[in-house]
Amino acid sequence: MILDGVDIEKIENIYVLGHSFGEPDLEYFDFLVKATKTGCNYNDLSALWKVHHMGLEKLTEDKIFEDMKLNVLYAQHHRERELRRYDDLFPEYTLLENLLGLKSETEYTEEVAEKAKLAVNRRFIFEQAARTRQVLNELCLLMHYEEEVPASAECASVFKLAEYIQGTHEKRKYNAKWHISYFSDEDKERIKSVMASTDCSDYELFSSIDKCIAGVLK
């Protein structure tokens, strides 16, 4: 957003239109709530900061290889057990099994499932960290900053980088208010549950998208 000239610290209202607020979206909304509250530590939300903070950049080749196997097991299990599809996840899955040292009869125990879940999360963090690094590089170009930026967690988010380059930035004075449309009573209760879990109480619910955006269109 900052690359497009939008300062998230100045966003006062958030409109969510026709969203399901499903369980997989919880982390997404939790991020947005935290990012639009006063006193937010943007580094804490940065995947690049997490890579440093969690020591992920120090993972050994053996550990990375083990994570690759766990990611494949997670994907295969999800496809066969959760999606009820038993065709191979990959066209040459047998070759992949041999390459990674997997066995078809490997039992997907609760212990393995938990390790696989953590491995998938680490992969997501790495992928997001790479995207964040690209944004920070683009921000340096936008701000005509040609000096070397610390690779440490000191500049792991756009605002921390802006502070490093400019010295300061105008901080948020009020929490953003949420305006959310819902379709049914079931949706309404699910939304309330999600917002409570993100510790956000400053929101208003509307029974339709039109009612939700009516104030904006005036």
PDB file of C-alpha atoms in Angstrom, residues 91-209:
ATOM      1  CA  PRO A  91       2.215 -36.763 -11.815  1.00  0.00           C
ATOM      2  CA  GLU A  92       5.431 -38.459 -10.789  1.00  0.00           C
ATOM      3  CA  TYR A  93       4.696 -38.868  -7.102  1.00  0.00           C
ATOM      4  CA  THR A  94       6.534 -42.188  -6.880  1.00  0.00           C
ATOM      5  CA  LEU A  95       9.676 -40.480  -8.174  1.00  0.00           C
ATOM      6  CA  LEU A  96       9.187 -37.700  -5.631  1.00  0.00           C
ATOM      7  CA  GLU A  97       8.751 -40.249  -2.842  1.00  0.00           C
ATOM      8  CA  ASN A  98      12.035 -41.885  -3.759  1.00  0.00           C
ATOM      9  CA  LEU A  99      13.805 -38.543  -4.095  1.00  0.00           C
ATOM     10  CA  LEU A 100      12.717 -37.370  -0.650  1.00  0.00           C
ATOM     11  CA  GLY A 101      13.007 -40.772   0.983  1.00  0.00           C
ATOM     12  CA  LEU A 102       9.293 -41.052   1.730  1.00  0.00           C
ATOM     13  CA  LYS A 103       7.370 -44.277   2.045  1.00  0.00           C
ATOM     14  CA  SER A 104       3.804 -44.710   0.837  1.00  0.00           C
ATOM     15  CA  GLU A 105       2.891 -46.563   4.000  1.00  0.00           C
ATOM     16  CA  THR A 106       4.169 -43.753   6.231  1.00  0.00           C
ATOM     17  CA  GLU A 107       1.607 -43.393   8.997  1.00  0.00           C
ATOM     18  CA  TYR A 108       0.325 -39.844   9.374  1.00  0.00           C
ATOM     19  CA  THR A 109       0.218 -39.805  13.179  1.00  0.00           C
ATOM     20  CA  GLU A 110      -0.807 -36.838  15.313  1.00  0.00           C
ATOM     21  CA  GLU A 111       2.857 -36.198  16.061  1.00  0.00           C
ATOM     22  CA  VAL A 112       3.742 -36.178  12.345  1.00  0.00           C
ATOM     23  CA  ALA A 113       0.711 -34.022  11.578  1.00  0.00           C
ATOM     24  CA  GLU A 114       1.792 -31.385  14.109  1.00  0.00           C
ATOM     25  CA  LYS A 115       5.352 -31.345  12.752  1.00  0.00           C
ATOM     26  CA  ALA A 116       3.998 -31.052   9.209  1.00  0.00           C
ATOM     27  CA  LYS A 117       1.739 -28.151  10.181  1.00  0.00           C
ATOM     28  CA  LEU A 118       4.707 -26.276  11.667  1.00  0.00           C
ATOM     29  CA  ALA A 119       6.810 -27.014   8.582  1.00  0.00           C
ATOM     30  CA  VAL A 120       4.103 -25.617   6.300  1.00  0.00           C
ATOM     31  CA  ASN A 121       3.898 -22.506   8.482  1.00  0.00           C
ATOM     32  CA  ARG A 122       7.671 -22.030   8.212  1.00  0.00           C
ATOM     33  CA  ARG A 123       7.407 -22.275   4.434  1.00  0.00           C
ATOM     34  CA  PHE A 124       4.670 -19.628   4.403  1.00  0.00           C
ATOM     35  CA  ILE A 125       6.860 -17.338   6.528  1.00  0.00           C
ATOM     36  CA  PHE A 126       9.813 -17.776   4.162  1.00  0.00           C
ATOM     37  CA  GLU A 127       7.654 -17.039   1.119  1.00  0.00           C
ATOM     38  CA  GLN A 128       6.118 -13.926   2.690  1.00  0.00           C
ATOM     39  CA  ALA A 129       9.538 -12.771   3.898  1.00  0.00           C
ATOM     40  CA  ALA A 130      10.816 -12.881   0.318  1.00  0.00           C
ATOM     41  CA  ARG A 131       7.862 -10.751  -0.840  1.00  0.00           C
ATOM     42  CA  THR A 132       8.437  -8.314   2.032  1.00  0.00           C
ATOM     43  CA  ARG A 133      12.107  -7.971   1.116  1.00  0.00           C
ATOM     44  CA  GLN A 134      11.082  -7.118  -2.454  1.00  0.00           C
ATOM     45  CA  VAL A 135       8.699  -4.409  -1.196  1.00  0.00           C
ATOM     46  CA  LEU A 136      11.427  -2.933   1.008  1.00  0.00           C
ATOM     47  CA  ASN A 137      13.804  -2.830  -1.954  1.00  0.00           C
ATOM     48  CA  GLU A 138      11.141  -1.040  -4.019  1.00  0.00           C
ATOM     49  CA  LEU A 139      10.530   1.387  -1.160  1.00  0.00           C
ATOM     50  CA  CYS A 140      14.231   2.288  -1.113  1.00  0.00           C
ATOM     51  CA  LEU A 141      14.025   3.087  -4.821  1.00  0.00           C
ATOM     52  CA  LEU A 142      10.849   5.119  -4.296  1.00  0.00           C
ATOM     53  CA  MET A 143      12.518   7.147  -1.546  1.00  0.00           C
ATOM     54  CA  HIS A 144      15.726   7.512  -3.604  1.00  0.00           C
ATOM     55  CA  TYR A 145      17.735   5.839  -0.853  1.00  0.00           C
ATOM     56  CA  GLU A 146      20.870   4.273  -2.293  1.00  0.00           C
ATOM     57  CA  GLU A 147      22.759   3.339   0.897  1.00  0.00           C
ATOM     58  CA  GLU A 148      22.879  -0.228   2.193  1.00  0.00           C
ATOM     59  CA  VAL A 149      19.980  -1.064   4.506  1.00  0.00           C
ATOM     60  CA  PRO A 150      20.663  -3.343   7.500  1.00  0.00           C
ATOM     61  CA  ALA A 151      19.691  -6.919   6.716  1.00  0.00           C
ATOM     62  CA  SER A 152      18.795  -7.494  10.355  1.00  0.00           C
ATOM     63  CA  ALA A 153      15.318  -7.291  11.859  1.00  0.00           C
ATOM     64  CA  GLU A 154      15.868  -3.566  12.483  1.00  0.00           C
ATOM     65  CA  CYS A 155      14.287  -2.724   9.109  1.00  0.00           C
ATOM     66  CA  ALA A 156      11.905  -5.653   8.658  1.00  0.00           C
ATOM     67  CA  SER A 157       8.770  -3.622   7.862  1.00  0.00           C
ATOM     68  CA  VAL A 158       7.940  -0.604   5.704  1.00  0.00           C
ATOM     69  CA  PHE A 159       7.504   1.751   8.642  1.00  0.00           C
ATOM     70  CA  LYS A 160      10.672   0.624  10.386  1.00  0.00           C
ATOM     71  CA  LEU A 161      12.518   1.138   7.110  1.00  0.00           C
ATOM     72  CA  ALA A 162      10.897   4.566   6.662  1.00  0.00           C
ATOM     73  CA  GLU A 163      11.924   5.494  10.207  1.00  0.00           C
ATOM     74  CA  TYR A 164      15.464   4.326   9.486  1.00  0.00           C
ATOM     75  CA  ILE A 165      15.668   6.437   6.329  1.00  0.00           C
ATOM     76  CA  GLN A 166      13.667   9.509   7.377  1.00  0.00           C
ATOM     77  CA  GLY A 167      14.008   9.384  11.148  1.00  0.00           C
ATOM     78  CA  THR A 168      10.279   9.294  11.961  1.00  0.00           C
ATOM     79  CA  HIS A 169       6.739   9.117  10.557  1.00  0.00           C
ATOM     80  CA  GLU A 170       3.321  10.310  11.713  1.00  0.00           C
ATOM     81  CA  LYS A 171       1.855   7.641  13.960  1.00  0.00           C
ATOM     82  CA  ARG A 172      -1.782   6.541  14.179  1.00  0.00           C
ATOM     83  CA  LYS A 173      -3.912   8.429  16.706  1.00  0.00           C
ATOM     84  CA  TYR A 174      -7.084   6.294  16.664  1.00  0.00           C
ATOM     85  CA  ASN A 175      -7.926   2.672  16.037  1.00  0.00           C
ATOM     86  CA  ALA A 176      -9.604   2.088  12.693  1.00  0.00           C
ATOM     87  CA  LYS A 177     -13.338   1.335  12.826  1.00  0.00           C
ATOM     88  CA  TRP A 178     -14.692  -1.707  10.979  1.00  0.00           C
ATOM     89  CA  HIS A 179     -17.927  -1.751   8.949  1.00  0.00           C
ATOM     90  CA  ILE A 180     -18.981  -5.309   8.036  1.00  0.00           C
ATOM     91  CA  SER A 181     -21.866  -6.661   5.966  1.00  0.00           C
ATOM     92  CA  TYR A 182     -23.459 -10.032   6.685  1.00  0.00           C
ATOM     93  CA  PHE A 183     -25.994 -12.199   4.865  1.00  0.00           C
ATOM     94  CA  SER A 184     -27.572 -14.411   7.514  1.00  0.00           C
ATOM     95  CA  ASP A 185     -27.810 -14.711  11.292  1.00  0.00           C
ATOM     96  CA  GLU A 186     -25.283 -17.540  11.062  1.00  0.00           C
ATOM     97  CA  ASP A 187     -22.865 -15.194   9.271  1.00  0.00           C
ATOM     98  CA  LYS A 188     -23.474 -12.565  11.921  1.00  0.00           C
ATOM     99  CA  GLU A 189     -22.564 -14.881  14.786  1.00  0.00           C
ATOM    100  CA  ARG A 190     -19.470 -16.153  12.961  1.00  0.00           C
ATOM    101  CA  ILE A 191     -18.294 -12.588  12.337  1.00  0.00           C
ATOM    102  CA  LYS A 192     -18.794 -11.707  15.994  1.00  0.00           C
ATOM    103  CA  SER A 193     -16.712 -14.738  16.971  1.00  0.00           C
ATOM    104  CA  VAL A 194     -13.874 -13.819  14.610  1.00  0.00           C
ATOM    105  CA  MET A 195     -13.774 -10.189  15.730  1.00  0.00           C
ATOM    106  CA  ALA A 196     -13.786 -11.246  19.385  1.00  0.00           C
ATOM    107  CA  SER A 197     -10.875 -13.605  18.765  1.00  0.00           C
ATOM    108  CA  THR A 198      -8.908 -10.730  17.203  1.00  0.00           C
ATOM    109  CA  ASP A 199      -9.696  -8.529  20.221  1.00  0.00           C
ATOM    110  CA  CYS A 200     -11.556  -6.007  18.084  1.00  0.00           C
ATOM    111  CA  SER A 201     -14.699  -4.400  19.510  1.00  0.00           C
ATOM    112  CA  ASP A 202     -14.891  -1.257  17.381  1.00  0.00           C
ATOM    113  CA  TYR A 203     -17.029  -2.600  14.540  1.00  0.00           C
ATOM    114  CA  GLU A 204     -20.572  -2.286  13.216  1.00  0.00           C
ATOM    115  CA  LEU A 205     -22.567  -4.982  11.426  1.00  0.00           C
ATOM    116  CA  PHE A 206     -24.959  -4.336   8.518  1.00  0.00           C
ATOM    117  CA  SER A 207     -27.534  -6.742   7.092  1.00  0.00           C
ATOM    118  CA  SER A 208     -26.530  -5.967   3.493  1.00  0.00           C
ATOM    119  CA  ILE A 209     -23.668  -4.573   1.445  1.00  0.00           C
TER     120      ILE A 209
END
